[in-house]
Coordinates of C-alpha atoms in Angstrom, one line a residue:
X1 CA 0.0 87.7 4.7
X2 CA -2.2 89.7 2.2
X3 CA -2.2 86.3 -0.2
X4 CA -3.4 84.3 2.9
X5 CA -6.5 86.2 3.6
X6 CA -7.7 86.9 0.3
X7 CA -8.4 83.2 -0.6
X8 CA -11.3 82.8 -3.6
X9 CA -12.0 79.2 -2.6
X10 CA -11.7 77.6 0.8
X11 CA -8.6 75.1 1.4
X12 CA -10.6 72.4 3.0
X13 CA -14.4 71.9 2.4
X14 CA -17.1 70.8 4.8
X15 CA -18.0 67.3 3.1
X16 CA -13.9 66.8 3.4
X17 CA -13.7 67.4 7.1
X18 CA -16.3 64.9 7.7
X19 CA -15.2 62.4 5.7
X20 CA -11.4 63.1 7.2
X21 CA -13.2 62.6 10.9
X22 CA -14.8 59.3 9.3
X23 CA -11.6 57.9 8.5
X24 CA -9.9 58.6 11.6
X25 CA -12.9 56.7 13.3
X26 CA -12.3 53.9 11.0
X27 CA -8.6 53.6 12.1
X28 CA -9.4 53.6 15.1
X29 CA -11.2 50.4 15.1
X30 CA -9.4 47.4 16.0
X31 CA -9.5 44.3 13.3
X32 CA -11.9 41.7 14.3
X33 CA -11.0 38.3 15.5
X34 CA -13.1 37.0 12.2
X35 CA -11.3 39.0 9.4
X36 CA -7.4 37.3 10.7
X37 CA -9.1 33.6 11.2
X38 CA -11.1 33.7 7.5
X39 CA -7.7 35.0 6.0
X40 CA -5.6 32.4 8.0
X41 CA -3.3 34.8 9.1
X42 CA -2.9 33.1 12.4
X43 CA -0.1 35.6 13.5
X44 CA -2.5 38.2 13.5
X45 CA -4.9 37.1 15.3
X46 CA -2.9 35.5 18.0
X47 CA -1.1 39.2 18.1
X48 CA -4.8 40.5 18.5
X49 CA -5.4 38.0 21.4
X50 CA -2.6 38.7 23.5
X51 CA -3.1 42.1 22.9
X52 CA -6.8 42.2 24.1
X53 CA -6.0 39.7 26.9
X54 CA -3.3 42.2 28.8
X55 CA -5.4 45.0 28.3
X56 CA -8.1 43.3 30.3
X57 CA -10.7 43.2 27.6
X58 CA -10.3 40.1 26.1
X59 CA -12.9 37.9 23.9
X60 CA -14.9 34.8 24.8
X61 CA -13.0 32.0 24.9
X62 CA -9.8 34.1 24.5
X63 CA -7.7 31.0 25.6
X64 CA -9.3 28.5 23.6
X65 CA -8.6 30.5 20.4
X66 CA -4.8 31.7 21.4
X67 CA -4.4 27.8 21.5
X68 CA -5.6 27.3 18.3
X69 CA -3.4 30.0 16.4
X70 CA -0.5 28.7 18.5
X71 CA -1.3 24.7 17.1
X72 CA -2.0 26.5 13.4
X73 CA 2.0 28.4 14.2
X74 CA 3.6 25.1 14.5
X75 CA 4.0 26.1 18.4
X76 CA 2.9 22.8 19.9
X77 CA 4.4 23.5 23.2
X78 CA 2.7 27.0 23.5
X79 CA -0.8 25.4 22.6
X80 CA 0.0 22.7 25.0
X81 CA 0.2 25.0 27.9
X82 CA -2.8 26.7 27.0
X83 CA -4.8 23.6 26.8
X84 CA -3.3 22.4 30.1
X85 CA -4.4 25.7 31.6
X86 CA -8.0 25.2 30.6
X87 CA -8.2 21.9 31.5
X88 CA -8.1 23.2 35.3
X89 CA -11.0 25.2 34.9
X90 CA -14.2 24.6 35.6
X91 CA -16.9 23.7 33.1
X92 CA -14.3 23.6 30.4
X93 CA -15.2 21.7 27.1
X94 CA -14.5 18.3 27.4
X95 CA -13.4 18.6 23.6
X96 CA -10.4 20.4 25.1
X97 CA -8.4 16.7 26.3
X98 CA -8.6 16.0 22.5
X99 CA -7.0 19.1 21.2
X100 CA -4.6 18.9 23.8
X101 CA -3.7 15.1 23.0
X102 CA -3.3 16.8 19.3
X103 CA -0.4 19.3 20.6
X104 CA 1.2 16.4 22.8
X105 CA 1.1 13.9 19.6
X106 CA 3.1 16.8 17.5
X107 CA 5.6 16.9 20.5
X108 CA 6.4 13.2 20.0
X109 CA 4.7 12.9 23.9
X110 CA 2.5 9.9 22.5
X111 CA 1.7 8.2 26.0
X112 CA 0.8 11.3 26.9
X113 CA -1.5 11.9 24.1
X114 CA -2.7 8.3 24.9
X115 CA -3.7 9.3 28.3
X116 CA -5.8 12.7 26.9
X117 CA -7.3 11.7 24.1
X118 CA -8.9 9.1 26.3
X119 CA -10.4 11.5 28.1
X120 CA -12.3 13.5 25.5
X121 CA -15.6 12.8 24.2
X122 CA -15.9 9.9 21.4
X123 CA -15.8 11.2 18.0
X124 CA -14.1 11.4 14.7
X125 CA -11.2 13.6 15.7
X126 CA -10.8 10.9 18.6
X127 CA -10.9 8.1 16.0
X128 CA -8.4 9.5 14.1
X129 CA -5.8 10.3 16.7
X130 CA -6.2 7.1 18.1
X131 CA -5.7 5.5 14.7
X132 CA -2.2 7.3 14.5
X133 CA -1.2 6.7 18.0
X134 CA -1.7 2.5 17.3
X135 CA 0.8 2.9 14.4
X136 CA 3.3 5.0 16.4
X137 CA 2.8 2.2 19.6
X138 CA 3.0 -0.9 16.8
X139 CA -0.1 -2.0 17.7
X140 CA -1.4 -3.8 14.7
X141 CA -4.4 -5.2 16.7
X142 CA -5.9 -1.7 18.0
X143 CA -4.9 0.3 14.8
X144 CA -7.3 -2.1 12.9
X145 CA -10.2 -1.3 14.9
X146 CA -9.9 2.7 14.8
X147 CA -9.3 1.6 10.8
X148 CA -12.6 0.2 10.9
X149 CA -14.3 3.1 12.7
X150 CA -13.0 5.7 10.0
X151 CA -15.9 6.8 7.5
X152 CA -16.0 8.1 3.8
X153 CA -15.4 11.7 4.8
X154 CA -12.4 13.9 3.7
X155 CA -10.9 13.8 7.0
X156 CA -10.8 10.5 7.6
X157 CA -9.4 9.6 4.5
X158 CA -6.8 12.0 4.6
X159 CA -6.0 10.0 7.9
X160 CA -5.8 7.0 6.0
X161 CA -3.7 8.4 3.5
X162 CA -1.1 9.5 6.0
X163 CA -0.9 6.0 7.1
X164 CA -0.1 4.6 4.0
X165 CA 2.6 7.0 3.4
X166 CA 4.1 6.2 6.8
X167 CA 3.9 2.3 6.2
X168 CA 5.1 3.1 2.7
X169 CA 2.5 2.2 1.3
X170 CA 2.9 5.3 -1.1
X171 CA 0.9 4.4 -4.6
X172 CA -2.3 3.6 -1.7
X173 CA -1.8 7.1 -0.7
X174 CA -1.7 8.5 -4.2
X175 CA -4.9 6.7 -4.9
X176 CA -6.7 8.2 -2.2
X177 CA -5.5 11.8 -2.6
X178 CA -6.4 11.7 -6.3
X179 CA -9.8 10.4 -5.2
X180 CA -10.5 13.4 -3.2
X181 CA -8.8 15.8 -5.9
X182 CA -11.3 14.4 -8.3
X183 CA -14.3 16.3 -6.2
X184 CA -12.6 18.7 -4.7
X185 CA -9.8 20.8 -6.5
X186 CA -9.6 23.5 -4.6
X187 CA -8.0 21.6 -2.2
X188 CA -4.6 22.5 -4.0
X189 CA -2.6 21.4 -1.1
X190 CA -3.1 17.5 -1.8
X191 CA -0.8 18.0 -4.9
X192 CA 1.8 18.7 -2.5
X193 CA 1.0 15.5 -0.4
X194 CA 1.0 13.7 -4.0
X195 CA 4.2 14.9 -4.9
X196 CA 5.6 13.8 -1.9
X197 CA 4.7 10.3 -2.4
X198 CA 6.1 10.0 -6.1
X199 CA 9.2 11.7 -4.4
X200 CA 9.6 8.8 -2.2
X201 CA 9.3 6.4 -4.9
X202 CA 12.1 7.9 -6.8
X203 CA 10.0 9.4 -9.5
X204 CA 11.4 13.0 -8.8
X205 CA 10.3 14.6 -12.5
X206 CA 6.8 13.3 -12.2
X207 CA 6.5 14.5 -8.4
X208 CA 7.9 18.1 -9.9
X209 CA 5.1 18.1 -12.6
X210 CA 2.7 17.9 -9.7
X211 CA 4.7 20.4 -7.1
X212 CA 4.4 22.7 -9.9
X213 CA 0.1 23.2 -10.0
X214 CA 0.7 24.2 -6.2
X215 CA 3.9 26.3 -6.8
X216 CA 1.8 28.3 -8.8
X217 CA -0.5 29.6 -6.7
X218 CA 1.6 29.3 -3.7
X219 CA 5.0 30.0 -4.7
X220 CA 6.3 31.2 -1.3
X221 CA 5.4 27.5 0.1
X222 CA 8.5 26.4 2.4
X223 CA 7.3 22.9 2.6
X224 CA 6.3 22.7 -1.4
X225 CA 9.5 24.8 -2.2
X226 CA 11.7 22.4 -0.1
X227 CA 10.3 19.4 -1.9
X228 CA 11.2 21.1 -5.1
X229 CA 14.6 21.4 -3.9
X230 CA 15.1 18.0 -2.8
X231 CA 13.8 16.8 -6.2
X232 CA 16.7 18.9 -7.7
X233 CA 19.0 17.4 -5.6
X234 CA 17.9 13.7 -6.5
X235 CA 17.9 15.2 -10.7
X236 CA 20.7 17.7 -10.6
X237 CA 23.0 18.4 -7.7
X238 CA 23.2 19.8 -4.1
X239 CA 24.0 23.6 -5.5
X240 CA 21.0 23.5 -7.5
X241 CA 19.1 22.1 -4.5
X242 CA 20.6 25.0 -2.4
X243 CA 19.5 27.4 -4.8
X244 CA 15.9 26.9 -4.5
X245 CA 16.3 27.6 -0.7
X246 CA 17.8 30.7 -0.8
X247 CA 15.0 32.7 -1.6
X248 CA 12.8 30.9 0.8
X249 CA 15.0 31.4 3.6
X250 CA 13.9 35.2 3.8
X251 CA 10.7 34.3 3.1
X252 CA 9.6 31.9 6.2
X253 CA 8.5 33.9 9.2
X254 CA 10.1 33.5 12.4
X255 CA 7.4 32.3 13.9
X256 CA 7.5 29.2 11.5
X257 CA 9.9 27.4 13.5
X258 CA 9.2 24.2 12.1
X259 CA 10.0 25.6 8.6
X260 CA 13.1 27.0 9.6
X261 CA 14.7 23.6 10.9
X262 CA 13.7 21.7 7.9
X263 CA 15.5 24.3 5.7
X264 CA 18.6 23.8 8.1
X265 CA 18.7 20.4 7.9
X266 CA 18.2 20.1 4.4
X267 CA 21.3 22.6 3.6
X268 CA 23.2 20.4 5.2
X269 CA 22.5 17.4 3.4
X270 CA 22.9 19.7 -0.1
X271 CA 26.3 20.5 1.1
X272 CA 27.6 16.7 1.9
X273 CA 27.4 17.0 5.3
X274 CA 28.7 21.0 5.8
X275 CA 27.9 21.5 9.0
X276 CA 26.2 18.4 10.4
X277 CA 27.8 18.3 13.9
X278 CA 26.1 21.9 14.5
X279 CA 23.0 21.9 12.7
X280 CA 22.0 17.5 13.0
X281 CA 22.5 16.8 16.9
X282 CA 19.2 19.3 18.0
X283 CA 17.0 18.3 15.3
X284 CA 17.5 14.0 16.0
X285 CA 14.0 14.3 17.7
X286 CA 12.4 16.3 15.4
X287 CA 12.7 15.8 12.2
X288 CA 13.1 12.1 11.8
X289 CA 15.6 12.0 8.8
X290 CA 18.0 14.0 11.4
X291 CA 18.8 11.0 12.9
X292 CA 19.5 9.2 9.9
X293 CA 21.7 11.7 8.2
X294 CA 24.0 12.6 11.3
X295 CA 24.2 8.4 11.5
X296 CA 25.2 8.7 7.1
X297 CA 27.8 11.7 8.4
X298 CA 29.8 9.7 11.2
X299 CA 29.7 6.8 8.7
X300 CA 31.3 8.7 6.2
X301 CA 33.6 10.0 8.3
X302 CA 34.9 7.2 10.1
X303 CA 35.9 5.7 6.5
X304 CA 37.5 8.8 5.9
X305 CA 39.3 9.3 8.8
X306 CA 39.5 5.5 10.2
X307 CA 38.4 6.9 13.2
X308 CA 36.5 3.7 15.1
X309 CA 34.9 6.7 17.1
X310 CA 33.1 7.5 14.7
X311 CA 31.7 4.5 13.2
X312 CA 30.8 3.8 17.5
X313 CA 28.5 7.2 17.4
X314 CA 27.1 6.2 14.3
X315 CA 26.1 2.8 15.7
X316 CA 24.6 4.2 19.1
X317 CA 22.5 6.7 17.5
X318 CA 20.9 3.6 15.4
X319 CA 21.3 0.8 17.7
X320 CA 17.5 1.6 19.5
X321 CA 15.8 2.5 16.3
X322 CA 13.4 0.2 15.6
X323 CA 13.2 0.2 11.4
X324 CA 10.1 0.5 9.6
X325 CA 11.2 1.3 5.9
X326 CA 13.8 -0.2 3.9
X327 CA 16.2 3.0 3.7
X328 CA 16.4 2.1 8.1
X329 CA 16.7 -1.4 7.4
X330 CA 19.8 -0.2 4.7
X331 CA 21.5 2.2 7.4
X332 CA 21.5 -0.2 10.2
X333 CA 23.0 -2.8 8.0
X334 CA 25.4 -0.5 6.8
X335 CA 26.6 0.4 10.4
X336 CA 26.7 -2.8 11.2
X337 CA 28.9 -4.0 8.7
X338 CA 31.4 -1.2 9.1
X339 CA 31.9 -1.7 12.6
X340 CA 32.0 -5.4 12.2
X341 CA 34.8 -4.9 9.4
X342 CA 36.7 -2.7 12.2
X343 CA 36.3 -4.4 15.1
X344 CA 36.2 -7.9 13.7
X345 CA 32.7 -8.7 15.1
X346 CA 30.9 -11.6 13.9
X347 CA 28.0 -10.4 15.6
X348 CA 28.1 -7.2 13.7
X349 CA 28.7 -8.5 10.6
X350 CA 25.7 -11.3 10.9
X351 CA 23.7 -8.7 12.0
X352 CA 24.4 -6.8 8.7
X353 CA 23.5 -9.4 6.5
X354 CA 20.3 -10.3 8.2
X355 CA 19.3 -6.9 7.6
X356 CA 20.5 -6.7 3.8
X357 CA 18.5 -9.8 3.3
X358 CA 15.3 -8.4 4.7
X359 CA 15.3 -5.7 2.6
X360 CA 16.8 -7.4 -0.6
X361 CA 14.4 -10.3 -0.4
X362 CA 11.2 -8.2 0.2
X363 CA 8.6 -8.4 -2.4
X364 CA 8.5 -4.4 -2.5
X365 CA 12.2 -4.2 -2.9
X366 CA 13.5 -7.3 -4.7
X367 CA 13.6 -5.8 -8.1
X368 CA 14.7 -2.4 -7.0
X369 CA 18.0 -0.9 -7.2
X370 CA 18.8 -0.4 -3.4
X371 CA 16.9 -4.0 -3.0
X372 CA 19.9 -5.6 -5.3
X373 CA 22.8 -3.8 -4.0
X374 CA 21.3 -5.0 -0.7
X375 CA 21.2 -8.6 -2.0
X376 CA 25.1 -8.0 -3.2
X377 CA 26.0 -6.8 0.2
X378 CA 24.1 -9.8 1.6
X379 CA 26.2 -12.7 -0.4
X380 CA 29.6 -10.3 -0.4
X381 CA 29.6 -10.8 3.3
X382 CA 28.6 -14.8 3.1
X383 CA 31.7 -14.6 0.7
X384 CA 29.5 -16.0 -1.8
X385 CA 30.6 -13.6 -5.0
X386 CA 29.5 -15.3 -8.2
X387 CA 25.9 -14.6 -6.3
X388 CA 27.1 -11.3 -5.5
X389 CA 28.0 -10.8 -9.6
X390 CA 24.9 -11.9 -10.5
X391 CA 23.3 -9.0 -8.9
X392 CA 26.1 -6.0 -9.1
X393 CA 25.7 -7.3 -13.2
X394 CA 21.9 -6.3 -13.2
X395 CA 22.6 -2.9 -12.2
X396 CA 25.6 -2.3 -13.7
X397 CA 24.6 0.4 -16.3
X398 CA 23.1 2.6 -13.6
X399 CA 26.7 2.7 -12.0
X400 CA 29.4 2.8 -14.6
X401 CA 30.9 6.1 -13.2
X402 CA 30.5 5.3 -9.3
X403 CA 33.6 5.0 -7.8
X404 CA 32.0 2.8 -4.8
X405 CA 29.9 0.6 -6.9
X406 CA 33.1 -0.4 -9.4
X407 CA 35.5 -0.8 -5.6
X408 CA 33.2 -3.6 -4.7
X409 CA 32.2 -4.6 -8.6
X410 CA 36.2 -5.1 -9.1
X411 CA 36.6 -7.2 -5.6
X412 CA 33.8 -9.3 -6.8
X413 CA 35.4 -9.9 -9.7
X414 CA 38.8 -10.7 -8.5
X415 CA 37.6 -13.0 -6.0
X416 CA 35.6 -15.2 -8.5
X417 CA 39.3 -15.3 -10.4
X418 CA 38.4 -12.9 -13.1
X419 CA 41.9 -10.5 -12.9
X420 CA 41.9 -9.0 -16.3
X421 CA 38.3 -7.3 -15.6
X422 CA 39.3 -6.4 -12.3
X423 CA 42.3 -5.0 -13.1
X424 CA 40.4 -2.7 -15.5
X425 CA 37.2 -1.4 -13.1
X426 CA 40.1 -1.0 -10.6
X427 CA 42.1 1.2 -12.6
X428 CA 39.1 3.4 -13.4
X429 CA 38.1 4.3 -10.1
X430 CA 39.0 8.3 -9.5
X431 CA 38.5 8.7 -5.8
X432 CA 41.9 9.3 -4.2
X433 CA 40.7 8.0 -0.8
X434 CA 39.5 4.7 -2.4
X435 CA 42.9 4.6 -4.1
X436 CA 45.2 5.1 -0.8
X437 CA 42.6 2.9 0.8
X438 CA 44.7 -0.7 1.7
X439 CA 41.9 -2.8 0.3
X440 CA 42.1 -1.6 -3.0
X441 CA 46.2 -1.2 -3.0
X442 CA 46.1 -4.8 -2.0
X443 CA 43.8 -6.2 -4.4
X444 CA 45.5 -4.4 -7.4
X445 CA 48.8 -5.8 -6.5
X446 CA 47.2 -9.0 -6.7
X447 CA 45.1 -8.5 -10.1
X448 CA 48.4 -7.1 -11.4
X449 CA 50.4 -10.4 -10.2
X450 CA 47.7 -12.7 -11.0
X451 CA 47.8 -10.7 -14.9
X452 CA 51.5 -11.2 -14.8
X453 CA 52.6 -7.4 -14.0
X454 CA 54.2 -8.3 -10.8
X455 CA 56.5 -5.2 -11.6
X456 CA 53.4 -3.4 -11.6
X457 CA 52.3 -4.5 -8.1
X458 CA 56.5 -3.8 -6.7
X459 CA 56.1 -0.6 -7.8
X460 CA 52.7 -0.2 -5.6
X461 CA 54.7 -1.3 -2.8
X462 CA 57.6 1.3 -3.6
X463 CA 55.1 4.2 -2.8
X464 CA 53.9 2.9 0.2
X465 CA 55.4 4.1 3.8
X466 CA 56.8 1.4 5.9
X467 CA 53.9 0.4 7.9
X468 CA 51.6 -2.7 9.5
X469 CA 49.9 -2.4 5.8
X470 CA 53.2 -2.4 3.6
X471 CA 54.3 -5.5 5.7
X472 CA 51.1 -7.0 4.9
X473 CA 51.4 -6.3 1.2
X474 CA 54.9 -8.3 1.0
X475 CA 53.6 -11.0 2.4
X476 CA 50.6 -11.1 0.2
X477 CA 53.1 -10.1 -2.9
X478 CA 55.7 -12.8 -2.1
X479 CA 53.0 -15.6 -1.7
X480 CA 51.2 -14.7 -5.0
X481 CA 54.3 -14.3 -6.8
X482 CA 55.6 -17.5 -5.7
X483 CA 52.6 -19.5 -6.6
X484 CA 51.8 -18.0 -10.4
X485 CA 55.6 -18.4 -10.9
X486 CA 56.8 -14.6 -10.9
X487 CA 59.8 -15.6 -8.7
X488 CA 62.0 -12.5 -9.5
X489 CA 59.4 -10.6 -7.1
X490 CA 58.8 -13.1 -5.0
X491 CA 62.7 -13.0 -4.2
X492 CA 62.8 -9.2 -3.7
X493 CA 59.8 -9.7 -1.4
X494 CA 60.7 -12.7 0.5
X495 CA 64.1 -10.4 0.9
X496 CA 62.7 -7.5 2.6
X497 CA 60.5 -9.4 4.5
X498 CA 63.4 -11.6 6.1
X499 CA 65.5 -8.7 6.9
X500 CA 62.4 -6.9 8.7
X501 CA 61.9 -10.0 10.6
X502 CA 64.4 -12.9 10.5
X503 CA 61.5 -15.5 10.5
X504 CA 63.0 -18.7 9.2
X505 CA 59.9 -19.0 6.8
X506 CA 61.0 -16.2 4.8
X507 CA 64.4 -17.6 3.9
X508 CA 63.1 -20.8 3.1
X509 CA 60.7 -18.6 0.4
X510 CA 63.6 -16.8 -0.8
X511 CA 65.4 -19.6 -1.3
X512 CA 63.1 -21.2 -3.4
X513 CA 62.2 -18.0 -5.1
X514 CA 66.1 -17.3 -6.1
X515 CA 66.2 -20.7 -7.2
X516 CA 62.9 -20.7 -9.4
X517 CA 64.4 -17.3 -11.0
X518 CA 67.4 -19.3 -11.8
X519 CA 65.6 -22.3 -13.2
X520 CA 63.7 -19.8 -15.5
X521 CA 67.0 -18.0 -16.5
X522 CA 68.6 -21.3 -17.6
X523 CA 65.4 -22.0 -19.7
X524 CA 65.7 -18.6 -21.4
X525 CA 62.1 -17.4 -19.9
X526 CA 64.4 -14.6 -17.7
X527 CA 67.2 -12.0 -18.3
X528 CA 70.4 -13.4 -17.5
X529 CA 71.3 -9.7 -15.4
X530 CA 68.3 -10.5 -13.1
X531 CA 71.0 -13.1 -11.7
X532 CA 73.2 -10.5 -10.4
X533 CA 70.3 -9.5 -8.4
X534 CA 69.4 -13.1 -6.8
X535 CA 73.3 -13.1 -5.9
X536 CA 72.7 -10.3 -4.1
X537 CA 69.8 -11.4 -2.3
X538 CA 71.3 -14.3 -1.2
X539 CA 74.3 -12.6 0.2
X540 CA 72.0 -11.1 2.5
X541 CA 71.2 -13.9 4.4
X542 CA 73.7 -15.4 6.8
X543 CA 72.6 -19.2 5.9
X544 CA 75.4 -21.9 5.2
X545 CA 72.9 -23.3 2.2
X546 CA 74.2 -19.8 0.5
X547 CA 77.4 -20.8 -0.2
X548 CA 76.1 -24.0 -1.8
X549 CA 74.0 -22.2 -3.8
X550 CA 76.2 -19.4 -4.7
X551 CA 78.8 -21.8 -6.2
X552 CA 76.3 -23.9 -8.6
X553 CA 75.2 -20.3 -9.5
X554 CA 79.0 -19.1 -10.5
X555 CA 79.6 -22.6 -12.0
X556 CA 76.7 -22.0 -14.9
X557 CA 78.0 -18.6 -15.0
X558 CA 81.2 -19.6 -15.8
X559 CA 80.2 -22.3 -18.5
X560 CA 78.5 -19.5 -19.7
X561 CA 81.1 -17.4 -20.6
X562 CA 80.1 -14.7 -17.8
X563 CA 78.0 -13.3 -20.8
X564 CA 77.0 -10.0 -20.6
X565 CA 73.4 -8.3 -20.8
X566 CA 72.2 -4.7 -21.5
X567 CA 75.9 -3.5 -19.8
X568 CA 75.8 -5.5 -16.8
X569 CA 78.0 -8.8 -16.0
X570 CA 75.8 -12.0 -15.2
X571 CA 78.1 -12.8 -12.2

């Protein structure tokens, strides 16, 4: 108590109390809208504007500013609703129609955007938006009208560059962006656009270098980090790409829905389709690539599980898509080819061939790897395998260890009679999915037979379960072995066929093959012990001709004194 009453100096000075009072006054002052806007803090600005509106003390044009902030936050639906309310008020600014049209455009409501922009005043924004709408409507004549009205100002040139990008004219877009950057180095975001163009041109390493300029200043950019992840996916692997997005997932603000959707979409791609059915369907009309990647997922599932329903789903997703870029033409071609092969549809196969020819024959794609793959696919469907090999040989060095490439390459080699090379290529394929495919098994069996290794072909058959495919393989082996004089295994194949289906043709084939084996034994080209198996095969058939054949064989064996070979009696 004594100490509290005997201070030598005051605990708080008079000046300090004044300062404390000023600080409290400062804290009580609300931040200004201009402060948020100057810092591009649209979330803060939106919060302030909503608070002022609810408190009954809105600033001038409060609704306009809320719509403006919502638009810049990517909340296009909210911005649209605000602008629609404004258009119902008296004396609103006519520019509102152009702003509303922009919201419609970003929401994919192109017809509504076109109607709204027509009500707005003439100006560069109206022309730019009409320019983009013309592209969306595929109206070339109207596009050129608005193109001619573009001026040499940054906004118009950026709009022109974006149209070049959308039309796959990536180098033209790069030229515009670089020209703007020369005089405006502070526009760092243009580096992201340049990097995106290089990504589309498959220059992933160059894209990374350009992107680094922007990421040094803005390491938390979701768009730039996502593009970096995509480059890593192309250059390295899905895991490398996914690691780039891990930190980004926590940085994206809750209001930035587009960023979140983009990340979810790309994670599905990086994870080879894991979670595709949960993530991609809602994004089909939000992110353009979502539709294409969902189609790819269905294609893979249809091929893996042999589900025709999956291929039909893929076809239904893409059938109404009007392709504008090579990737879309290629995907439509692949879907039609897959469905055509499964359904035996000539119409689908012809459509696929036309799409492949369009891409492979185009001036921009004819010398690219995808372009040459397309021409190979086109000739494959036309069964012109010499031409298939011409194109596949030109890109062989890029796909040495690619199982799908080798699968098609080996088929083409076999189709032109180069069975030794085809066998070698078939045997380097590693994927069990392909090795269990009947197309693989049947072609490899044919290569073995043509290379005089019929025993290996027979072993392939023995590994198969009884099915329509194993029956088809027996037919192939029986006929091919007979053609090339591999009569022993031809007889075995015809024997099994005859027991499965008592067709007279199979008996005739077995009879001829057995005679062929007998002739080869007599000529010394077949071990004598094989005659034991031939006799047993003949006895499996109840036919009068069997007794006559057995008598001749027994007579020959008797004349050759019933010699033994390998511990087995010839007869």
